[in-house]
Amino acid sequence: MQNIETPYYLCDESLLENNLKILDDVQKRSGAKIIVALKGFAMFATFALVSKYLKGCSASGLYEAHLAKEEFLKYNSEAEVHTYSPAFKESEIEAIAKISSHIVFNSPNQLNKFLLKTKEINPKILVSLRINPEVSSSPKDIYNPCGLYSRLGTTLSNIDKESLNRIDGLNFHALCEQNVDALEEVLLAFERDFGIYFKNLKYINFGGGHHITKKGYDIDRLVCIIKDFSLKYQIDVYLEPGEAVGWETGYLVSSVLDVFENGMNVAILDTSAEAHMPDTLAMPYRAEVRGAGVSGEKKYTYRLGGNTCLAGDIMGDYSFDEPLKIGDTIIFEDQIHYTFVKNTTFNGIKLPSLVIKRLDGTVEIVKEFGYEAYKSRLS
Ligand SMILES: *Cc1c(COP(=O)(O)O)cnc(C)c1O
C-alpha cells in the first residue's frame, strides 16, 4: 500500500465479511431479516459481498433508496428497500414509492397525506409507521431519537387508531452503539404501549444501533429475544444496523506534513478530524491510532491536528515510541462507518481516496477525488 497517495480510507473486505457472517448467524438463528442502513455504510463497491448476506437496505430518502436500487438490487433483485424520512416531499413521493418495497412514515399526518398515492403507484408496497417508544438509554443527546421534543417517530399520545388499521408494520429506532440490555428496555416499553396493535401486523422493525459485531455483544440473548418476540406475536422482525456492518472494517491512512513545538509537540496531518472523521468531533470520541498510546504513555507525545484552518480540528494527543518525522504514516483505526458517508471538502481540503482490500488480497483504489469534487458544490 506504500504507493497509494494519502489520505485514503481502506475497507478490508475480509473484515467486512466477518461482520456479515456474524449478522447472518443472527438472521439464521433468530429468523429476523437484517438490512444495512445506508446512512452509516454505503460503500457500494462492496455490495456484491454485502448482498450475499443481508436482505436489503434501509434508506433515509430518495437518494439512498435510489442507490439501493442501482447498486444493491443488481446483485439480488429480491432485496428489500425500506425507505423512511422524517418527512417525505410531495415532489419525491412517487419516485420513492416506485423504488421501495417498504415505506415508513414518521407521523399519522404523513401517512394520511401519502398512503393512497404510495399504494396507487406501488400496490405491493408494505407500509409502516415509525413509533417513538419514549425510552432510550442512548449515550448522547445528538444521537438520541427519543429525547425531549423529538421529531423522530410517533408517540403514544399522537397515535391515531384509524391509521393503525391501514398499515403492515411498525418501526422504532432508539439505540446507538448499544448492547442487548438497551434493546430489552426499549422493547418492554414498546410492547407495553403498542402491543395491542400488533395483531394485524406483518412485521416490526427494531431499527439500528445494535452493536452486534462489537466484541462482548450478547448475541445469544439477542437471538433469544427476537425468537420469543416473533413467536409471541406471530410477526416478522427486522433489524437495520449501519454501524455494526462497517464496524472495525478498515482505517484512514494519513501522512505527517509538519512537526513543531508550541508548549507541546504538534503534528499536522494531510487529513482532518472536522472534514474526514466528523463523528470524532460530533460524538465526540477518540479514534485509535495504530501503534500509538494515550498522552504520556509512550516516550514521545504529539497533538495530532488536521490540515484545515479550524482551530479545533484536532484528533487528540497520542504518544509514540519514536519521534514523528515528516512523511510518517498515521493510521486512524475504524474509520469506515459514518466517515465518507458524511465527509466534506471544508476549507478546500482534498477528500480521501476510497480503497478496498478485496477478499483475494488485491488492493483496489475505487475512487479518487480532485478539485472538481470541491468546486462542483459551490456554484
Ligand atoms: C441511523 C439509523 C439506523 C442505523 O443506526 P446504526 O447506529 O448505524 O446502527 C437505522 N435506522 C434508522 C431509522 C436510523 O436513523
PDB file of N, CA and C and ligand atoms in Angstrom, residues 35-41 58-60 84 130 145 152 171-178 205-211 239-245 337-338, ligand 1:
ATOM      1  N   ILE A  35     -31.140  -5.702   7.335  1.00  0.00           N
ATOM      2  CA  ILE A  35     -30.837  -4.858   6.173  1.00  0.00           C
ATOM      3  C   ILE A  35     -29.816  -3.808   6.613  1.00  0.00           C
ATOM      4  N   VAL A  36     -29.032  -3.319   5.660  1.00  0.00           N
ATOM      5  CA  VAL A  36     -27.977  -2.364   6.014  1.00  0.00           C
ATOM      6  C   VAL A  36     -28.526  -0.936   5.932  1.00  0.00           C
ATOM      7  N   ALA A  37     -28.273  -0.156   6.979  1.00  0.00           N
ATOM      8  CA  ALA A  37     -28.671   1.258   6.967  1.00  0.00           C
ATOM      9  C   ALA A  37     -27.620   2.038   6.181  1.00  0.00           C
ATOM     10  N   LEU A  38     -28.011   2.526   5.005  1.00  0.00           N
ATOM     11  CA  LEU A  38     -27.052   3.204   4.126  1.00  0.00           C
ATOM     12  C   LEU A  38     -26.509   4.488   4.745  1.00  0.00           C
ATOM     13  N   LYS A  39     -27.268   5.059   5.642  1.00  0.00           N
ATOM     14  CA  LYS A  39     -26.804   6.263   6.343  1.00  0.00           C
ATOM     15  C   LYS A  39     -25.422   6.059   6.956  1.00  0.00           C
ATOM     16  N   GLY A  40     -25.163   4.851   7.468  1.00  0.00           N
ATOM     17  CA  GLY A  40     -23.908   4.599   8.169  1.00  0.00           C
ATOM     18  C   GLY A  40     -22.837   3.944   7.317  1.00  0.00           C
ATOM     19  N   PHE A  41     -23.267   3.181   6.327  1.00  0.00           N
ATOM     20  CA  PHE A  41     -22.299   2.451   5.488  1.00  0.00           C
ATOM     21  C   PHE A  41     -22.889   2.299   4.090  1.00  0.00           C
ATOM     22  N   SER A  58     -31.787  -0.140   4.252  1.00  0.00           N
ATOM     23  CA  SER A  58     -32.648   0.855   4.862  1.00  0.00           C
ATOM     24  C   SER A  58     -32.185   2.209   4.337  1.00  0.00           C
ATOM     25  N   ALA A  59     -33.117   2.932   3.691  1.00  0.00           N
ATOM     26  CA  ALA A  59     -32.773   4.199   3.039  1.00  0.00           C
ATOM     27  C   ALA A  59     -33.455   5.347   3.765  1.00  0.00           C
ATOM     28  N   SER A  60     -32.768   6.480   3.817  1.00  0.00           N
ATOM     29  CA  SER A  60     -33.328   7.635   4.540  1.00  0.00           C
ATOM     30  C   SER A  60     -33.974   8.651   3.610  1.00  0.00           C
ATOM     31  N   TYR A  84     -37.445   5.439   4.823  1.00  0.00           N
ATOM     32  CA  TYR A  84     -38.015   6.278   5.893  1.00  0.00           C
ATOM     33  C   TYR A  84     -37.443   7.678   5.772  1.00  0.00           C
ATOM     34  N   ARG A 130     -43.370   4.864  11.996  1.00  0.00           N
ATOM     35  CA  ARG A 130     -42.291   4.863  12.992  1.00  0.00           C
ATOM     36  C   ARG A 130     -42.840   5.342  14.330  1.00  0.00           C
ATOM     37  N   PRO A 145     -32.872   9.433  19.569  1.00  0.00           N
ATOM     38  CA  PRO A 145     -34.104   9.719  18.833  1.00  0.00           C
ATOM     39  C   PRO A 145     -35.313   9.876  19.757  1.00  0.00           C
ATOM     40  N   LEU A 152     -38.606  12.495  15.839  1.00  0.00           N
ATOM     41  CA  LEU A 152     -38.417  11.211  15.170  1.00  0.00           C
ATOM     42  C   LEU A 152     -39.378  10.164  15.714  1.00  0.00           C
ATOM     43  N   ASN A 171     -42.168   0.514  13.030  1.00  0.00           N
ATOM     44  CA  ASN A 171     -40.718   0.668  13.189  1.00  0.00           C
ATOM     45  C   ASN A 171     -40.431   1.418  14.483  1.00  0.00           C
ATOM     46  N   PHE A 172     -39.329   1.069  15.115  1.00  0.00           N
ATOM     47  CA  PHE A 172     -38.756   2.007  16.092  1.00  0.00           C
ATOM     48  C   PHE A 172     -37.258   2.007  15.918  1.00  0.00           C
ATOM     49  N   HIS A 173     -36.629   3.084  16.317  1.00  0.00           N
ATOM     50  CA  HIS A 173     -35.170   3.170  16.284  1.00  0.00           C
ATOM     51  C   HIS A 173     -34.795   4.026  17.480  1.00  0.00           C
ATOM     52  N   ALA A 174     -34.198   3.412  18.485  1.00  0.00           N
ATOM     53  CA  ALA A 174     -33.991   4.122  19.742  1.00  0.00           C
ATOM     54  C   ALA A 174     -32.607   3.891  20.336  1.00  0.00           C
ATOM     55  N   LEU A 175     -31.745   3.162  19.619  1.00  0.00           N
ATOM     56  CA  LEU A 175     -30.457   2.789  20.198  1.00  0.00           C
ATOM     57  C   LEU A 175     -29.298   3.446  19.457  1.00  0.00           C
ATOM     58  N   CYS A 176     -28.159   3.475  20.102  1.00  0.00           N
ATOM     59  CA  CYS A 176     -26.938   3.978  19.475  1.00  0.00           C
ATOM     60  C   CYS A 176     -25.753   3.257  20.092  1.00  0.00           C
ATOM     61  N   GLU A 177     -25.092   2.429  19.313  1.00  0.00           N
ATOM     62  CA  GLU A 177     -23.907   1.688  19.786  1.00  0.00           C
ATOM     63  C   GLU A 177     -24.196   0.929  21.070  1.00  0.00           C
ATOM     64  N   GLN A 178     -25.341   0.247  21.150  1.00  0.00           N
ATOM     65  CA  GLN A 178     -25.693  -0.350  22.433  1.00  0.00           C
ATOM     66  C   GLN A 178     -25.819  -1.861  22.402  1.00  0.00           C
ATOM     67  N   ASN A 205     -39.957  -3.544  12.883  1.00  0.00           N
ATOM     68  CA  ASN A 205     -38.556  -3.241  12.598  1.00  0.00           C
ATOM     69  C   ASN A 205     -37.938  -2.597  13.843  1.00  0.00           C
ATOM     70  N   PHE A 206     -36.921  -3.281  14.398  1.00  0.00           N
ATOM     71  CA  PHE A 206     -36.290  -2.827  15.648  1.00  0.00           C
ATOM     72  C   PHE A 206     -35.214  -1.749  15.408  1.00  0.00           C
ATOM     73  N   GLY A 207     -35.113  -1.228  14.181  1.00  0.00           N
ATOM     74  CA  GLY A 207     -34.191  -0.128  13.911  1.00  0.00           C
ATOM     75  C   GLY A 207     -32.729  -0.535  13.960  1.00  0.00           C
ATOM     76  N   GLY A 208     -31.878   0.456  14.193  1.00  0.00           N
ATOM     77  CA  GLY A 208     -30.431   0.220  14.244  1.00  0.00           C
ATOM     78  C   GLY A 208     -29.885   0.502  15.635  1.00  0.00           C
ATOM     79  N   GLY A 209     -28.564   0.705  15.683  1.00  0.00           N
ATOM     80  CA  GLY A 209     -27.922   0.997  16.961  1.00  0.00           C
ATOM     81  C   GLY A 209     -27.537  -0.237  17.752  1.00  0.00           C
ATOM     82  N   HIS A 210     -27.818  -1.423  17.184  1.00  0.00           N
ATOM     83  CA  HIS A 210     -27.435  -2.680  17.832  1.00  0.00           C
ATOM     84  C   HIS A 210     -25.965  -2.935  17.507  1.00  0.00           C
ATOM     85  N   HIS A 211     -25.126  -2.978  18.523  1.00  0.00           N
ATOM     86  CA  HIS A 211     -23.683  -3.090  18.277  1.00  0.00           C
ATOM     87  C   HIS A 211     -23.259  -4.557  18.166  1.00  0.00           C
ATOM     88  N   LEU A 239     -33.988  -5.998  11.642  1.00  0.00           N
ATOM     89  CA  LEU A 239     -33.001  -5.101  12.248  1.00  0.00           C
ATOM     90  C   LEU A 239     -32.363  -4.337  11.108  1.00  0.00           C
ATOM     91  N   GLU A 240     -31.984  -3.084  11.359  1.00  0.00           N
ATOM     92  CA  GLU A 240     -31.342  -2.312  10.293  1.00  0.00           C
ATOM     93  C   GLU A 240     -30.110  -1.566  10.792  1.00  0.00           C
ATOM     94  N   PRO A 241     -29.066  -2.305  11.161  1.00  0.00           N
ATOM     95  CA  PRO A 241     -27.856  -1.663  11.643  1.00  0.00           C
ATOM     96  C   PRO A 241     -27.053  -1.027  10.506  1.00  0.00           C
ATOM     97  N   GLY A 242     -26.378   0.057  10.823  1.00  0.00           N
ATOM     98  CA  GLY A 242     -25.427   0.651   9.876  1.00  0.00           C
ATOM     99  C   GLY A 242     -24.025   0.439  10.416  1.00  0.00           C
ATOM    100  N   GLU A 243     -23.819   0.988  11.587  1.00  0.00           N
ATOM    101  CA  GLU A 243     -22.504   0.920  12.227  1.00  0.00           C
ATOM    102  C   GLU A 243     -21.995  -0.511  12.382  1.00  0.00           C
ATOM    103  N   ALA A 244     -22.884  -1.427  12.788  1.00  0.00           N
ATOM    104  CA  ALA A 244     -22.442  -2.806  13.034  1.00  0.00           C
ATOM    105  C   ALA A 244     -21.953  -3.475  11.750  1.00  0.00           C
ATOM    106  N   VAL A 245     -22.376  -2.976  10.593  1.00  0.00           N
ATOM    107  CA  VAL A 245     -21.906  -3.540   9.325  1.00  0.00           C
ATOM    108  C   VAL A 245     -20.471  -3.081   9.059  1.00  0.00           C
ATOM    109  N   HIS A 337     -17.317   3.313   8.991  1.00  0.00           N
ATOM    110  CA  HIS A 337     -18.723   3.707   9.180  1.00  0.00           C
ATOM    111  C   HIS A 337     -18.802   5.190   9.551  1.00  0.00           C
ATOM    112  N   TYR A 338     -19.833   5.854   9.051  1.00  0.00           N
ATOM    113  CA  TYR A 338     -20.094   7.273   9.356  1.00  0.00           C
ATOM    114  C   TYR A 338     -18.899   8.188   9.076  1.00  0.00           C
TER     115      TYR A 338
HETATM  116  C1  LIG B   1     -29.241   5.770  11.892  1.00  0.00           C
HETATM  117  C2  LIG B   1     -30.362   4.819  11.745  1.00  0.00           C
HETATM  118  C3  LIG B   1     -30.095   3.444  11.644  1.00  0.00           C
HETATM  119  C4  LIG B   1     -28.714   2.847  11.750  1.00  0.00           C
HETATM  120  O1  LIG B   1     -28.167   3.103  13.008  1.00  0.00           O
HETATM  121  P1  LIG B   1     -26.728   2.493  13.429  1.00  0.00           P
HETATM  122  O2  LIG B   1     -26.466   3.155  14.741  1.00  0.00           O
HETATM  123  O3  LIG B   1     -25.756   2.892  12.387  1.00  0.00           O
HETATM  124  O4  LIG B   1     -26.888   1.032  13.526  1.00  0.00           O
HETATM  125  C5  LIG B   1     -31.185   2.596  11.466  1.00  0.00           C
HETATM  126  N1  LIG B   1     -32.451   3.073  11.387  1.00  0.00           N
HETATM  127  C6  LIG B   1     -32.733   4.389  11.486  1.00  0.00           C
HETATM  128  C7  LIG B   1     -34.132   4.853  11.394  1.00  0.00           C
HETATM  129  C8  LIG B   1     -31.690   5.313  11.665  1.00  0.00           C
HETATM  130  O5  LIG B   1     -31.966   6.612  11.760  1.00  0.00           O
END
